[in-house]
GROMACS .gro file of C-alpha atoms in nm:
model
  381
    1MET     CA    1   1.930   0.771  -1.064
    2ILE     CA    2   1.867   0.810  -0.698
    3ARG     CA    3   2.101   0.668  -0.499
    4GLU     CA    4   1.954   0.424  -0.263
    5THR     CA    5   1.973   0.431   0.122
    6ARG     CA    6   1.914   0.146   0.343
    7GLN     CA    7   1.539   0.276   0.395
    8THR     CA    8   1.399   0.489   0.140
    9PRO     CA    9   1.334   0.827   0.295
   10ARG     CA   10   0.984   0.915   0.388
   11ILE     CA   11   0.823   1.225   0.239
   12PRO     CA   12   0.591   1.391   0.510
   13GLU     CA   13   0.345   1.487   0.227
   14LEU     CA   14   0.300   1.138   0.120
   15ASP     CA   15   0.218   1.045   0.433
   16GLY     CA   16  -0.018   1.320   0.518
   17LEU     CA   17  -0.223   1.229   0.236
   18ARG     CA   18  -0.225   0.887   0.355
   19GLY     CA   19  -0.330   1.002   0.661
   20VAL     CA   20  -0.616   1.185   0.428
   21ALA     CA   21  -0.713   0.854   0.254
   22ILE     CA   22  -0.740   0.637   0.561
   23SER     CA   23  -0.922   0.900   0.777
   24LEU     CA   24  -1.185   0.948   0.447
   25VAL     CA   25  -1.251   0.568   0.444
   26VAL     CA   26  -1.272   0.526   0.825
   27VAL     CA   27  -1.505   0.837   0.855
   28PHE     CA   28  -1.740   0.659   0.548
   29HIS     CA   29  -1.737   0.324   0.753
   30SER     CA   30  -1.801   0.497   1.082
   31PHE     CA   31  -2.059   0.768   1.024
   32TYR     CA   32  -2.221   0.749   0.704
   33TYR     CA   33  -2.585   0.584   0.751
   34SER     CA   34  -2.696   0.608   0.409
   35PRO     CA   35  -2.983   0.837   0.478
   36PRO     CA   36  -3.271   0.825   0.246
   37ALA     CA   37  -3.387   1.104  -0.030
   38GLY     CA   38  -3.586   1.345   0.132
   39HIS     CA   39  -3.495   1.248   0.510
   40HIS     CA   40  -3.573   1.495   0.742
   41THR     CA   41  -3.480   1.511   1.097
   42THR     CA   42  -3.580   1.703   1.418
   43GLY     CA   43  -3.354   1.870   1.656
   44LEU     CA   44  -3.017   2.082   1.572
   45ILE     CA   45  -2.761   1.808   1.628
   46ARG     CA   46  -2.950   1.559   1.407
   47THR     CA   47  -2.995   1.788   1.134
   48THR     CA   48  -2.673   1.883   1.146
   49PHE     CA   49  -2.534   1.513   1.147
   50VAL     CA   50  -2.749   1.443   0.813
   51PHE     CA   51  -2.585   1.760   0.661
   52LEU     CA   52  -2.253   1.624   0.740
   53GLU     CA   53  -2.302   1.289   0.611
   54ARG     CA   54  -2.359   1.417   0.259
   55PHE     CA   55  -1.977   1.516   0.318
   56PHE     CA   56  -1.910   1.141   0.463
   57ALA     CA   57  -2.086   1.000   0.156
   58ILE     CA   58  -1.790   1.033  -0.051
   59GLY     CA   59  -1.534   0.879   0.195
   60TRP     CA   60  -1.494   0.590  -0.010
   61THR     CA   61  -1.294   0.784  -0.234
   62GLY     CA   62  -1.036   0.751   0.013
   63VAL     CA   63  -0.972   0.427  -0.143
   64ASP     CA   64  -0.899   0.604  -0.472
   65LEU     CA   65  -0.644   0.815  -0.319
   66PHE     CA   66  -0.467   0.537  -0.215
   67PHE     CA   67  -0.466   0.368  -0.561
   68VAL     CA   68  -0.325   0.696  -0.702
   69LEU     CA   69  -0.050   0.718  -0.436
   70SER     CA   70   0.038   0.377  -0.498
   71GLY     CA   71   0.095   0.427  -0.855
   72PHE     CA   72   0.280   0.721  -0.766
   73LEU     CA   73   0.488   0.569  -0.513
   74ILE     CA   74   0.537   0.219  -0.650
   75GLY     CA   75   0.572   0.363  -1.012
   76GLY     CA   76   0.851   0.612  -0.926
   77ILE     CA   77   1.015   0.383  -0.712
   78LEU     CA   78   1.010   0.128  -1.012
   79LEU     CA   79   1.130   0.390  -1.261
   80ASP     CA   80   1.409   0.501  -1.086
   81VAL     CA   81   1.575   0.157  -1.101
   82ARG     CA   82   1.419  -0.021  -1.381
   83GLY     CA   83   1.743  -0.106  -1.506
   84SER     CA   84   1.863  -0.248  -1.168
   85PRO     CA   85   1.998  -0.623  -1.239
   86ASN     CA   86   1.827  -0.721  -0.896
   87TYR     CA   87   1.462  -0.543  -1.006
   88PHE     CA   88   1.169  -0.807  -0.963
   89LYS     CA   89   1.373  -0.987  -0.703
   90THR     CA   90   1.389  -0.698  -0.474
   91PHE     CA   91   1.063  -0.546  -0.564
   92TYR     CA   92   0.874  -0.844  -0.490
   93LEU     CA   93   1.081  -0.938  -0.146
   94ARG     CA   94   1.013  -0.568  -0.049
   95ARG     CA   95   0.658  -0.604  -0.108
   96PHE     CA   96   0.660  -0.959   0.052
   97TYR     CA   97   0.797  -0.808   0.394
   98ARG     CA   98   0.538  -0.515   0.364
   99ILE     CA   99   0.228  -0.642   0.277
  100ILE     CA  100   0.211  -1.031   0.337
  101PRO     CA  101   0.290  -1.118   0.675
  102ILE     CA  102   0.044  -0.874   0.855
  103TYR     CA  103  -0.216  -0.968   0.593
  104TYR     CA  104  -0.180  -1.334   0.652
  105LEU     CA  105  -0.173  -1.273   1.010
  106TRP     CA  106  -0.534  -1.119   0.995
  107ILE     CA  107  -0.646  -1.406   0.790
  108ALA     CA  108  -0.526  -1.670   1.066
  109LEU     CA  109  -0.680  -1.470   1.324
  110TYR     CA  110  -1.027  -1.489   1.122
  111VAL     CA  111  -1.005  -1.884   1.092
  112LEU     CA  112  -0.929  -1.931   1.463
  113LEU     CA  113  -1.218  -1.726   1.523
  114ALA     CA  114  -1.438  -1.907   1.260
  115ALA     CA  115  -1.354  -2.247   1.463
  116ILE     CA  116  -1.410  -2.134   1.783
  117LEU     CA  117  -1.760  -2.027   1.660
  118GLY     CA  118  -1.812  -2.362   1.478
  119GLN     CA  119  -1.767  -2.220   1.122
  120PHE     CA  120  -1.411  -2.358   1.029
  121LEU     CA  121  -1.486  -2.524   0.694
  122SER     CA  122  -1.624  -2.245   0.579
  123GLY     CA  123  -1.367  -2.000   0.709
  124ALA     CA  124  -1.093  -2.224   0.551
  125ARG     CA  125  -1.293  -2.196   0.236
  126THR     CA  126  -1.285  -1.811   0.248
  127ALA     CA  127  -0.914  -1.798   0.347
  128ALA     CA  128  -0.821  -2.009   0.032
  129VAL     CA  129  -0.973  -1.743  -0.189
  130LEU     CA  130  -0.829  -1.468   0.040
  131LEU     CA  131  -0.488  -1.606   0.030
  132LEU     CA  132  -0.478  -1.578  -0.383
  133PHE     CA  133  -0.608  -1.230  -0.369
  134LEU     CA  134  -0.923  -1.310  -0.551
  135GLN     CA  135  -1.192  -1.156  -0.305
  136ASN     CA  136  -1.236  -0.863  -0.559
  137PHE     CA  137  -1.388  -1.077  -0.841
  138GLY     CA  138  -1.731  -1.039  -0.679
  139ILE     CA  139  -1.705  -1.361  -0.455
  140GLY     CA  140  -1.937  -1.331  -0.204
  141TYR     CA  141  -1.866  -1.403   0.186
  142SER     CA  142  -2.008  -1.705   0.392
  143SER     CA  143  -2.106  -1.535   0.686
  144GLN     CA  144  -2.158  -1.176   0.835
  145LEU     CA  145  -1.842  -1.229   1.008
  146ALA     CA  146  -1.636  -1.287   0.695
  147GLY     CA  147  -1.797  -1.013   0.561
  148ALA     CA  148  -1.681  -0.741   0.838
  149TRP     CA  149  -1.349  -0.899   0.873
  150PHE     CA  150  -1.270  -0.891   0.499
  151LEU     CA  151  -1.500  -0.675   0.296
  152PRO     CA  152  -1.222  -0.406   0.279
  153THR     CA  153  -0.941  -0.639   0.156
  154TRP     CA  154  -1.083  -0.602  -0.212
  155SER     CA  155  -0.865  -0.302  -0.257
  156LEU     CA  156  -0.562  -0.503  -0.155
  157ALA     CA  157  -0.638  -0.761  -0.417
  158VAL     CA  158  -0.624  -0.492  -0.665
  159GLU     CA  159  -0.301  -0.351  -0.581
  160GLU     CA  160  -0.158  -0.692  -0.560
  161GLN     CA  161  -0.279  -0.774  -0.913
  162PHE     CA  162  -0.162  -0.451  -1.013
  163TYR     CA  163   0.196  -0.549  -0.886
  164LEU     CA  164   0.199  -0.828  -1.106
  165ILE     CA  165   0.144  -0.599  -1.417
  166ALA     CA  166   0.327  -0.276  -1.356
  167PRO     CA  167   0.695  -0.402  -1.295
  168VAL     CA  168   0.702  -0.578  -1.649
  169LEU     CA  169   0.526  -0.255  -1.812
  170ILE     CA  170   0.783  -0.022  -1.659
  171ARG     CA  171   1.071  -0.263  -1.726
  172VAL     CA  172   1.050  -0.320  -2.091
  173VAL     CA  173   0.849   0.000  -2.219
  174SER     CA  174   1.019   0.307  -2.302
  175ARG     CA  175   0.936   0.622  -2.099
  176ARG     CA  176   0.833   0.762  -2.415
  177LYS     CA  177   0.593   0.472  -2.517
  178LEU     CA  178   0.505   0.437  -2.143
  179TYR     CA  179   0.318   0.801  -2.155
  180ALA     CA  180   0.086   0.706  -2.435
  181LEU     CA  181   0.019   0.355  -2.260
  182LEU     CA  182  -0.055   0.527  -1.945
  183GLY     CA  183  -0.300   0.740  -2.148
  184ALA     CA  184  -0.444   0.469  -2.299
  185VAL     CA  185  -0.559   0.287  -1.977
  186ILE     CA  186  -0.675   0.603  -1.831
  187LEU     CA  187  -0.923   0.667  -2.131
  188ALA     CA  188  -1.016   0.282  -2.195
  189ALA     CA  189  -1.077   0.223  -1.821
  190PRO     CA  190  -1.399   0.402  -1.795
  191LEU     CA  191  -1.535   0.220  -2.107
  192LEU     CA  192  -1.468  -0.128  -1.958
  193ARG     CA  193  -1.648   0.002  -1.642
  194ILE     CA  194  -1.953   0.083  -1.857
  195TRP     CA  195  -1.934  -0.271  -2.012
  196VAL     CA  196  -1.934  -0.426  -1.710
  197HIS     CA  197  -2.189  -0.223  -1.571
  198TYR     CA  198  -2.424  -0.330  -1.838
  199HIS     CA  199  -2.298  -0.713  -1.929
  200ILE     CA  200  -2.207  -0.883  -1.614
  201PRO     CA  201  -2.448  -0.982  -1.374
  202GLN     CA  202  -2.400  -0.859  -1.008
  203ASP     CA  203  -2.434  -1.042  -0.668
  204THR     CA  204  -2.606  -0.747  -0.499
  205ALA     CA  205  -2.431  -0.885  -0.157
  206PHE     CA  206  -2.097  -0.771  -0.274
  207LEU     CA  207  -1.961  -0.444  -0.439
  208SER     CA  208  -2.018  -0.385  -0.795
  209LEU     CA  209  -1.748  -0.551  -1.008
  210ALA     CA  210  -1.724  -0.216  -1.183
  211TYR     CA  211  -1.630  -0.099  -0.866
  212THR     CA  212  -1.357  -0.368  -0.761
  213LEU     CA  213  -1.230  -0.542  -1.075
  214MET     CA  214  -0.847  -0.420  -1.134
  215PRO     CA  215  -0.889  -0.347  -1.474
  216CYS     CA  216  -1.189  -0.128  -1.409
  217ARG     CA  217  -0.955   0.076  -1.170
  218ALA     CA  218  -0.644   0.097  -1.343
  219ASP     CA  219  -0.716   0.452  -1.428
  220SER     CA  220  -0.653   0.576  -1.062
  221LEU     CA  221  -0.346   0.312  -1.058
  222ALA     CA  222  -0.202   0.465  -1.412
  223ALA     CA  223  -0.283   0.821  -1.280
  224GLY     CA  224  -0.067   0.764  -1.014
  225ILE     CA  225   0.228   0.636  -1.251
  226LEU     CA  226   0.230   0.905  -1.489
  227ALA     CA  227   0.238   1.127  -1.206
  228ALA     CA  228   0.561   1.010  -1.119
  229LEU     CA  229   0.697   0.998  -1.445
  230LEU     CA  230   0.597   1.334  -1.499
  231TRP     CA  231   0.775   1.444  -1.173
  232ARG     CA  232   1.054   1.277  -1.297
  233SER     CA  233   1.083   1.499  -1.600
  234SER     CA  234   1.319   1.779  -1.573
  235ILE     CA  235   1.131   1.930  -1.831
  236PHE     CA  236   0.799   1.927  -1.644
  237ARG     CA  237   0.941   2.031  -1.345
  238GLY     CA  238   1.090   2.339  -1.468
  239TRP     CA  239   0.800   2.431  -1.660
  240LEU     CA  240   0.613   2.402  -1.320
  241ASP     CA  241   0.838   2.618  -1.164
  242GLY     CA  242   0.703   2.910  -1.336
  243HIS     CA  243   0.361   2.803  -1.412
  244GLY     CA  244   0.212   2.696  -1.076
  245TYR     CA  245  -0.124   2.890  -1.146
  246PHE     CA  246  -0.195   2.666  -1.421
  247LEU     CA  247  -0.164   2.370  -1.184
  248GLY     CA  248  -0.385   2.577  -0.927
  249ALA     CA  249  -0.629   2.639  -1.206
  250LEU     CA  250  -0.644   2.287  -1.291
  251THR     CA  251  -0.691   2.152  -0.934
  252GLY     CA  252  -0.952   2.425  -0.858
  253ILE     CA  253  -1.138   2.295  -1.136
  254SER     CA  254  -1.132   1.924  -1.079
  255LEU     CA  255  -1.216   2.045  -0.723
  256LEU     CA  256  -1.511   2.197  -0.858
  257GLY     CA  257  -1.572   1.839  -1.016
  258MET     CA  258  -1.558   1.666  -0.676
  259ALA     CA  259  -1.779   1.923  -0.535
  260ALA     CA  260  -2.029   1.824  -0.795
  261LEU     CA  261  -2.036   1.485  -0.737
  262VAL     CA  262  -2.095   1.507  -0.368
  263ALA     CA  263  -2.390   1.720  -0.411
  264TRP     CA  264  -2.573   1.486  -0.702
  265SER     CA  265  -2.398   1.146  -0.728
  266PRO     CA  266  -2.203   1.012  -0.451
  267SER     CA  267  -2.260   0.682  -0.439
  268SER     CA  268  -1.976   0.457  -0.559
  269ASP     CA  269  -2.246   0.223  -0.755
  270SER     CA  270  -2.422   0.546  -0.965
  271LEU     CA  271  -2.361   0.505  -1.388
  272SER     CA  272  -2.210   0.871  -1.360
  273MET     CA  273  -1.964   0.765  -1.073
  274GLN     CA  274  -1.829   0.429  -1.281
  275SER     CA  275  -1.829   0.606  -1.589
  276VAL     CA  276  -1.640   0.912  -1.575
  277GLY     CA  277  -1.656   0.981  -1.209
  278TYR     CA  278  -1.394   0.720  -1.097
  279THR     CA  279  -1.119   0.907  -1.359
  280TRP     CA  280  -1.233   1.232  -1.247
  281ILE     CA  281  -1.121   1.178  -0.907
  282ALA     CA  282  -0.810   0.985  -1.004
  283VAL     CA  283  -0.732   1.274  -1.210
  284PHE     CA  284  -0.800   1.540  -0.882
  285TYR     CA  285  -0.598   1.308  -0.633
  286GLY     CA  286  -0.320   1.334  -0.889
  287LEU     CA  287  -0.321   1.712  -0.928
  288VAL     CA  288  -0.316   1.690  -0.517
  289ILE     CA  289   0.000   1.501  -0.504
  290VAL     CA  290   0.175   1.716  -0.751
  291SER     CA  291   0.042   2.025  -0.578
  292ALA     CA  292   0.151   1.866  -0.230
  293LEU     CA  293   0.498   1.829  -0.364
  294SER     CA  294   0.581   2.112  -0.569
  295GLN     CA  295   0.395   2.356  -0.390
  296PRO     CA  296   0.500   2.374  -0.025
  297SER     CA  297   0.327   2.704   0.074
  298TRP     CA  298  -0.019   2.579  -0.099
  299PRO     CA  299  -0.267   2.478   0.157
  300ILE     CA  300  -0.294   2.129   0.024
  301ALA     CA  301   0.080   2.072   0.125
  302VAL     CA  302   0.032   2.256   0.436
  303VAL     CA  303  -0.232   2.028   0.542
  304ALA     CA  304  -0.056   1.722   0.399
  305ARG     CA  305   0.250   1.822   0.641
  306ILE     CA  306   0.003   1.823   0.947
  307HIS     CA  307   0.222   1.559   1.193
  308TRP     CA  308  -0.105   1.361   1.335
  309LEU     CA  309  -0.188   1.330   0.982
  310GLY     CA  310   0.122   1.163   0.897
  311GLU     CA  311   0.138   0.944   1.213
  312ILE     CA  312  -0.248   0.800   1.079
  313GLY     CA  313  -0.093   0.750   0.748
  314ARG     CA  314   0.217   0.561   0.874
  315VAL     CA  315  -0.008   0.290   1.039
  316SER     CA  316  -0.254   0.332   0.768
  317TYR     CA  317  -0.206  -0.046   0.591
  318CYS     CA  318  -0.311  -0.199   0.942
  319LEU     CA  319  -0.578   0.046   1.058
  320TYR     CA  320  -0.716  -0.021   0.722
  321LEU     CA  321  -0.738  -0.388   0.771
  322ILE     CA  322  -0.927  -0.413   1.089
  323HIS     CA  323  -1.082  -0.094   1.124
  324ASP     CA  324  -1.398  -0.233   0.964
  325ALA     CA  325  -1.391  -0.551   1.170
  326VAL     CA  326  -1.365  -0.327   1.515
  327ARG     CA  327  -1.668  -0.132   1.442
  328VAL     CA  328  -1.857  -0.412   1.369
  329GLY     CA  329  -1.767  -0.585   1.647
  330GLY     CA  330  -1.843  -0.292   1.913
  331ALA     CA  331  -2.188  -0.248   1.726
  332PHE     CA  332  -2.270  -0.612   1.774
  333LEU     CA  333  -2.150  -0.569   2.167
  334LEU     CA  334  -2.370  -0.291   2.218
  335LYS     CA  335  -2.667  -0.445   2.034
  336SER     CA  336  -2.619  -0.722   2.246
  337LEU     CA  337  -2.626  -0.546   2.592
  338LEU     CA  338  -2.857  -0.271   2.503
  339PRO     CA  339  -3.111  -0.410   2.242
  340ASN     CA  340  -3.286  -0.029   2.206
  341ALA     CA  341  -3.023   0.139   2.234
  342PRO     CA  342  -3.010   0.475   2.083
  343SER     CA  343  -2.894   0.582   1.735
  344TRP     CA  344  -2.653   0.833   1.888
  345GLU     CA  345  -2.496   0.548   2.114
  346PHE     CA  346  -2.376   0.345   1.800
  347VAL     CA  347  -2.188   0.688   1.697
  348ALA     CA  348  -2.042   0.698   1.978
  349VAL     CA  349  -1.924   0.343   1.988
  350ASN     CA  350  -1.833   0.370   1.623
  351ALA     CA  351  -1.613   0.668   1.706
  352VAL     CA  352  -1.457   0.463   2.023
  353ALA     CA  353  -1.380   0.175   1.750
  354ALA     CA  354  -1.198   0.419   1.543
  355VAL     CA  355  -0.976   0.534   1.826
  356ILE     CA  356  -0.904   0.166   1.946
  357SER     CA  357  -0.820   0.029   1.564
  358TYR     CA  358  -0.565   0.339   1.550
  359LEU     CA  359  -0.387   0.226   1.893
  360ILE     CA  360  -0.386  -0.148   1.761
  361ALA     CA  361  -0.226  -0.003   1.464
  362ARG     CA  362  -0.004   0.168   1.613
  363LEU     CA  363   0.148  -0.134   1.845
  364SER     CA  364   0.133  -0.331   1.501
  365TRP     CA  365   0.350  -0.053   1.327
  366VAL     CA  366   0.614  -0.028   1.626
  367TYR     CA  367   0.641  -0.435   1.731
  368PHE     CA  368   0.554  -0.567   1.382
  369GLU     CA  369   0.541  -0.391   1.060
  370ASN     CA  370   0.796  -0.162   1.087
  371PRO     CA  371   1.058  -0.432   1.181
  372LEU     CA  372   0.957  -0.633   0.871
  373LEU     CA  373   0.998  -0.331   0.662
  374ARG     CA  374   1.313  -0.289   0.779
  375ARG     CA  375   1.396  -0.644   0.695
  376GLY     CA  376   1.253  -0.608   0.358
  377HIS     CA  377   1.486  -0.348   0.276
  378GLU     CA  378   1.794  -0.490   0.363
  379PHE     CA  379   1.723  -0.628   0.010
  380ARG     CA  380   1.901  -0.380  -0.249
  381TYR     CA  381   1.815  -0.297  -0.584
   0.00000   0.00000   0.00000
């Protein structure tokens, strides 16, 4: 069992991968404008931007990287302390201090703004759903303000629901049986998504339920736990030391699959994505995590150790919560001031909004989140 310190040391590669994840999401929301098929542009700059949009289109998979990282980190922590007498108490208290205060503060700010705009009752109803982490069940938001403020939080609801199940399973299921259980979850999730796709009516104003329901995304979370389980196996680590080429081959093959998804089916709502695509992405990101940790000289690990990526990853929680609201607010302000503003000005405003979001998230980390995180780590396993 790993000896616990006052606060678990941070792993630079994982902070960097968090930075990659949040960067993908912010770029997707800020600079992908869904160009129609066959869209043609004039001018070098516009043509280049539309070409780059094809790569921006896959930025939503940053959420999948977050899921796999969450499975790896949370699963790893729970595996290390599964025999602790304070197992459940400490886990949930630490999660409370990490997740709840800033999230509830964000909800309170929304209710206050809704009240100022004369929308208090609708704001209160929206807040009631969000307080219980039920927003991933296809519940539409009552206003454009609520959509801009909370749309990214569906994934937070998925993770909170995951936290209700994972600790129990890891506590009661033996490690040998856990391998089989995680494998079954990874295989079952695509089948469930296909069933949901064809059998549950979908509100077009919300994200697809096959994309947002926790059981439908369980393959990403399970892939992370499986990677954590393998990483803690001395047999696997010993084998990996002499067979890095095999890991490289698997990662390369999965990267080719990612490239195919980017080229032919980048939308999260496409059937190919909802069937096997999400699972392929989860396996790819699981391999990326293992590669970054086990092969420090590989490009994956070198990129993951870039300092500024680690800094972005450190503040990624607040940045994820607020970035879309800041972006939409900036676009609304620009449209109000310049109704006929050219498209490049909206691109520039989104870039500025991303920087402002980072600065707010940095202040939140220094003065709010990190002190709370330290308070949570006073509870010991």
